[in-house]
Amino acid sequence: MTVSAPRPGPARAAPCPHACPHACPRARPSRQPLVPDVVAAKPPVYGPSKLLDIELEMAFFVGPGNRLGEPIPISKAQEHIFGMVLMNDWSARDIQRWEYVPLGPFLGKSFATTISPWVVPMEALMPFVVPNPEQDPKPLPYLCHDQPYTFDIKLSVALRGEGMSQGVPICKSNFKHMYWTMLQQLTHHSVNGCNLRPGDLLASGTISGPEPDSFGSMLELSWRGTQPIELGIGQTRRFLQDGDEVIITGHCQGDGYRVGFGHCTGKVLPALPPA
């Protein structure tokens, strides 16, 4: 099943309307930055984001929805999850830093979201289910479930700069590192009566593992920009440059077969001039 133009879920930016299997271009966003060399008494400076980043995520599509005002109990949550895709939740860290106090990310997250071209139904992923992570402290009762709903999905992020013949892996992670299960995410999202509808897309959050090379963002990989990420042939990155192409891949490995999601790919273009 391919996705052409799914309706974006609550508080999510719209995915690429083409579900591109190739590099979908993204213009670098502009912003009012909060940077160390800007004196507090001076006004902020408008211009292109200098700290453009990726976030390795996965997301799931809602199947059947729920009525407004009727929460989905965790015992029924699985019935409302149709399938999964790879996601790059692009982030402009300087915009995010400027606006997250006191209201939280807005322009730092809303400019782009890329998903992979194939929706893999949960039935195809159930052979790769693994035990849920131990949660301490124990969640409140409405979020507790014994059903295994964590999945062994191998994930990789590669970066290809302009002039590079192929992408260089910068991250290898796994969906099983997620602390909260999708059942808990969906249940919590609806606990206040929020109505989910077929086609809503809910993202996992950054998927970072325990090792340094499994961190799911350049912010983490570069230790907040203090350490370069080596790409070889004399190139390094701390954050994304114009012309960089990000390729996210993921698969489940079975006995003699593989379940994949296609490539989740996007390329950074220069910022557009002010309107």
Short mmCIF file of N, CA and C in Angstrom, two decimals, residues 95-158:
data_model
loop_
_atom_site.label_atom_id
_atom_site.label_comp_id
_atom_site.label_asym_id
_atom_site.label_seq_id
_atom_site.Cartn_x
_atom_site.Cartn_y
_atom_site.Cartn_z
N ILE A 95 15.81 27.81 16.10
CA ILE A 95 14.43 28.28 16.24
C ILE A 95 13.80 27.65 17.48
N GLN A 96 14.03 26.37 17.64
CA GLN A 96 13.45 25.63 18.77
C GLN A 96 13.93 26.22 20.10
N ARG A 97 15.22 26.54 20.17
CA ARG A 97 15.76 27.09 21.41
C ARG A 97 15.14 28.46 21.72
N TRP A 98 14.87 29.22 20.69
CA TRP A 98 14.31 30.55 20.86
C TRP A 98 12.88 30.50 21.36
N GLU A 99 12.11 29.50 20.88
CA GLU A 99 10.67 29.53 21.15
C GLU A 99 10.19 28.52 22.18
N TYR A 100 11.01 27.57 22.59
CA TYR A 100 10.45 26.54 23.47
C TYR A 100 10.17 27.05 24.88
N VAL A 101 10.73 28.20 25.27
CA VAL A 101 10.37 28.83 26.53
C VAL A 101 9.59 30.10 26.20
N PRO A 102 8.31 30.22 26.61
CA PRO A 102 7.62 29.26 27.48
C PRO A 102 6.63 28.34 26.77
N LEU A 103 6.48 28.45 25.45
CA LEU A 103 5.34 27.80 24.79
C LEU A 103 5.68 26.49 24.09
N GLY A 104 6.92 26.18 23.86
CA GLY A 104 7.25 24.93 23.21
C GLY A 104 7.47 25.10 21.72
N PRO A 105 8.04 24.07 21.04
CA PRO A 105 8.40 24.17 19.62
C PRO A 105 7.18 24.47 18.74
N PHE A 106 7.39 25.33 17.78
CA PHE A 106 6.35 25.67 16.81
C PHE A 106 7.01 25.77 15.43
N LEU A 107 7.60 26.93 15.10
CA LEU A 107 8.27 27.09 13.82
C LEU A 107 9.51 26.22 13.70
N GLY A 108 10.05 25.81 14.83
CA GLY A 108 11.23 24.95 14.81
C GLY A 108 10.94 23.53 14.37
N LYS A 109 9.65 23.16 14.29
CA LYS A 109 9.28 21.79 13.93
C LYS A 109 8.29 21.73 12.77
N SER A 110 7.57 22.82 12.50
CA SER A 110 6.41 22.73 11.62
C SER A 110 6.71 22.87 10.14
N PHE A 111 7.97 23.11 9.76
CA PHE A 111 8.28 23.44 8.38
C PHE A 111 8.39 22.21 7.48
N ALA A 112 8.63 21.02 8.04
CA ALA A 112 8.78 19.84 7.18
C ALA A 112 8.71 18.57 7.99
N THR A 113 8.10 17.55 7.40
CA THR A 113 8.11 16.19 7.92
C THR A 113 8.18 15.25 6.72
N THR A 114 9.07 14.28 6.74
CA THR A 114 9.21 13.33 5.64
C THR A 114 8.90 11.93 6.15
N ILE A 115 8.12 11.18 5.36
CA ILE A 115 7.84 9.79 5.70
C ILE A 115 8.25 8.88 4.54
N SER A 116 8.41 7.61 4.83
CA SER A 116 8.75 6.62 3.81
C SER A 116 7.52 6.29 2.97
N PRO A 117 7.71 5.70 1.79
CA PRO A 117 6.59 5.53 0.84
C PRO A 117 5.67 4.36 1.14
N TRP A 118 6.06 3.45 2.02
CA TRP A 118 5.25 2.25 2.25
C TRP A 118 4.73 2.22 3.68
N VAL A 119 3.44 1.94 3.83
CA VAL A 119 2.85 1.71 5.14
C VAL A 119 2.86 0.20 5.38
N VAL A 120 3.58 -0.24 6.39
CA VAL A 120 3.66 -1.67 6.70
C VAL A 120 2.61 -1.99 7.76
N PRO A 121 1.61 -2.83 7.44
CA PRO A 121 0.56 -3.15 8.42
C PRO A 121 1.14 -3.84 9.65
N MET A 122 0.48 -3.67 10.78
CA MET A 122 0.98 -4.25 12.01
C MET A 122 1.01 -5.77 11.94
N GLU A 123 0.13 -6.37 11.15
CA GLU A 123 0.15 -7.84 11.02
C GLU A 123 1.49 -8.32 10.50
N ALA A 124 2.10 -7.54 9.60
CA ALA A 124 3.39 -7.94 9.04
C ALA A 124 4.53 -7.74 10.03
N LEU A 125 4.31 -6.93 11.05
CA LEU A 125 5.36 -6.65 12.03
C LEU A 125 5.27 -7.52 13.28
N MET A 126 4.14 -8.17 13.50
CA MET A 126 3.95 -8.96 14.72
C MET A 126 4.98 -10.07 14.89
N PRO A 127 5.50 -10.71 13.81
CA PRO A 127 6.55 -11.71 14.03
C PRO A 127 7.83 -11.15 14.65
N PHE A 128 7.96 -9.82 14.68
CA PHE A 128 9.18 -9.20 15.19
C PHE A 128 8.95 -8.49 16.52
N VAL A 129 7.86 -8.85 17.19
CA VAL A 129 7.57 -8.25 18.48
C VAL A 129 8.55 -8.77 19.53
N VAL A 130 8.96 -7.90 20.45
CA VAL A 130 9.88 -8.27 21.52
C VAL A 130 9.30 -7.76 22.84
N PRO A 131 9.81 -8.23 23.98
CA PRO A 131 9.26 -7.77 25.26
C PRO A 131 9.34 -6.26 25.41
N ASN A 132 8.36 -5.71 26.08
CA ASN A 132 8.35 -4.27 26.33
C ASN A 132 9.46 -3.90 27.32
N PRO A 133 9.99 -2.68 27.23
CA PRO A 133 11.02 -2.27 28.19
C PRO A 133 10.46 -2.17 29.60
N GLU A 134 11.31 -2.41 30.57
CA GLU A 134 10.90 -2.23 31.96
C GLU A 134 10.75 -0.74 32.24
N GLN A 135 9.63 -0.36 32.82
CA GLN A 135 9.36 1.05 33.07
C GLN A 135 9.36 1.32 34.58
N ASP A 136 10.24 2.23 34.98
CA ASP A 136 10.40 2.57 36.39
C ASP A 136 10.52 4.09 36.51
N PRO A 137 9.57 4.74 37.18
CA PRO A 137 8.49 4.15 37.98
C PRO A 137 7.39 3.56 37.11
N LYS A 138 6.61 2.68 37.70
CA LYS A 138 5.52 2.04 36.99
C LYS A 138 4.50 3.09 36.57
N PRO A 139 4.03 3.05 35.31
CA PRO A 139 3.05 4.04 34.86
C PRO A 139 1.73 3.91 35.63
N LEU A 140 0.92 4.93 35.54
CA LEU A 140 -0.42 4.87 36.13
C LEU A 140 -1.22 3.75 35.48
N PRO A 141 -2.21 3.21 36.18
CA PRO A 141 -2.93 2.02 35.68
C PRO A 141 -3.47 2.15 34.26
N TYR A 142 -3.92 3.35 33.86
CA TYR A 142 -4.52 3.47 32.53
C TYR A 142 -3.49 3.27 31.41
N LEU A 143 -2.20 3.29 31.75
CA LEU A 143 -1.14 3.09 30.76
C LEU A 143 -0.45 1.73 30.89
N CYS A 144 -0.89 0.89 31.79
CA CYS A 144 -0.23 -0.41 32.01
C CYS A 144 -0.82 -1.47 31.10
N HIS A 145 0.05 -2.26 30.49
CA HIS A 145 -0.40 -3.42 29.70
C HIS A 145 0.70 -4.47 29.70
N ASP A 146 0.29 -5.72 29.66
CA ASP A 146 1.23 -6.84 29.63
C ASP A 146 1.52 -7.31 28.21
N GLN A 147 0.71 -6.93 27.27
CA GLN A 147 0.87 -7.39 25.89
C GLN A 147 2.17 -6.85 25.29
N PRO A 148 3.05 -7.71 24.77
CA PRO A 148 4.26 -7.21 24.09
C PRO A 148 3.87 -6.38 22.87
N TYR A 149 4.40 -5.16 22.80
CA TYR A 149 4.10 -4.30 21.65
C TYR A 149 5.30 -3.39 21.37
N THR A 150 6.49 -3.99 21.47
CA THR A 150 7.74 -3.36 21.09
C THR A 150 8.32 -4.19 19.95
N PHE A 151 8.97 -3.54 18.97
CA PHE A 151 9.33 -4.24 17.74
C PHE A 151 10.81 -4.07 17.42
N ASP A 152 11.39 -5.18 16.95
CA ASP A 152 12.79 -5.21 16.54
C ASP A 152 12.87 -4.72 15.09
N ILE A 153 12.99 -3.41 14.93
CA ILE A 153 13.08 -2.78 13.62
C ILE A 153 14.44 -2.09 13.54
N LYS A 154 15.30 -2.59 12.69
CA LYS A 154 16.66 -2.04 12.55
C LYS A 154 16.60 -0.77 11.72
N LEU A 155 17.21 0.30 12.22
CA LEU A 155 17.12 1.61 11.60
C LEU A 155 18.50 2.17 11.32
N SER A 156 18.61 2.94 10.24
CA SER A 156 19.88 3.54 9.86
C SER A 156 19.64 4.91 9.25
N VAL A 157 20.55 5.84 9.54
CA VAL A 157 20.52 7.17 8.93
C VAL A 157 21.84 7.39 8.21
N ALA A 158 21.75 7.80 6.94
CA ALA A 158 22.94 8.13 6.16
C ALA A 158 22.84 9.58 5.69
#
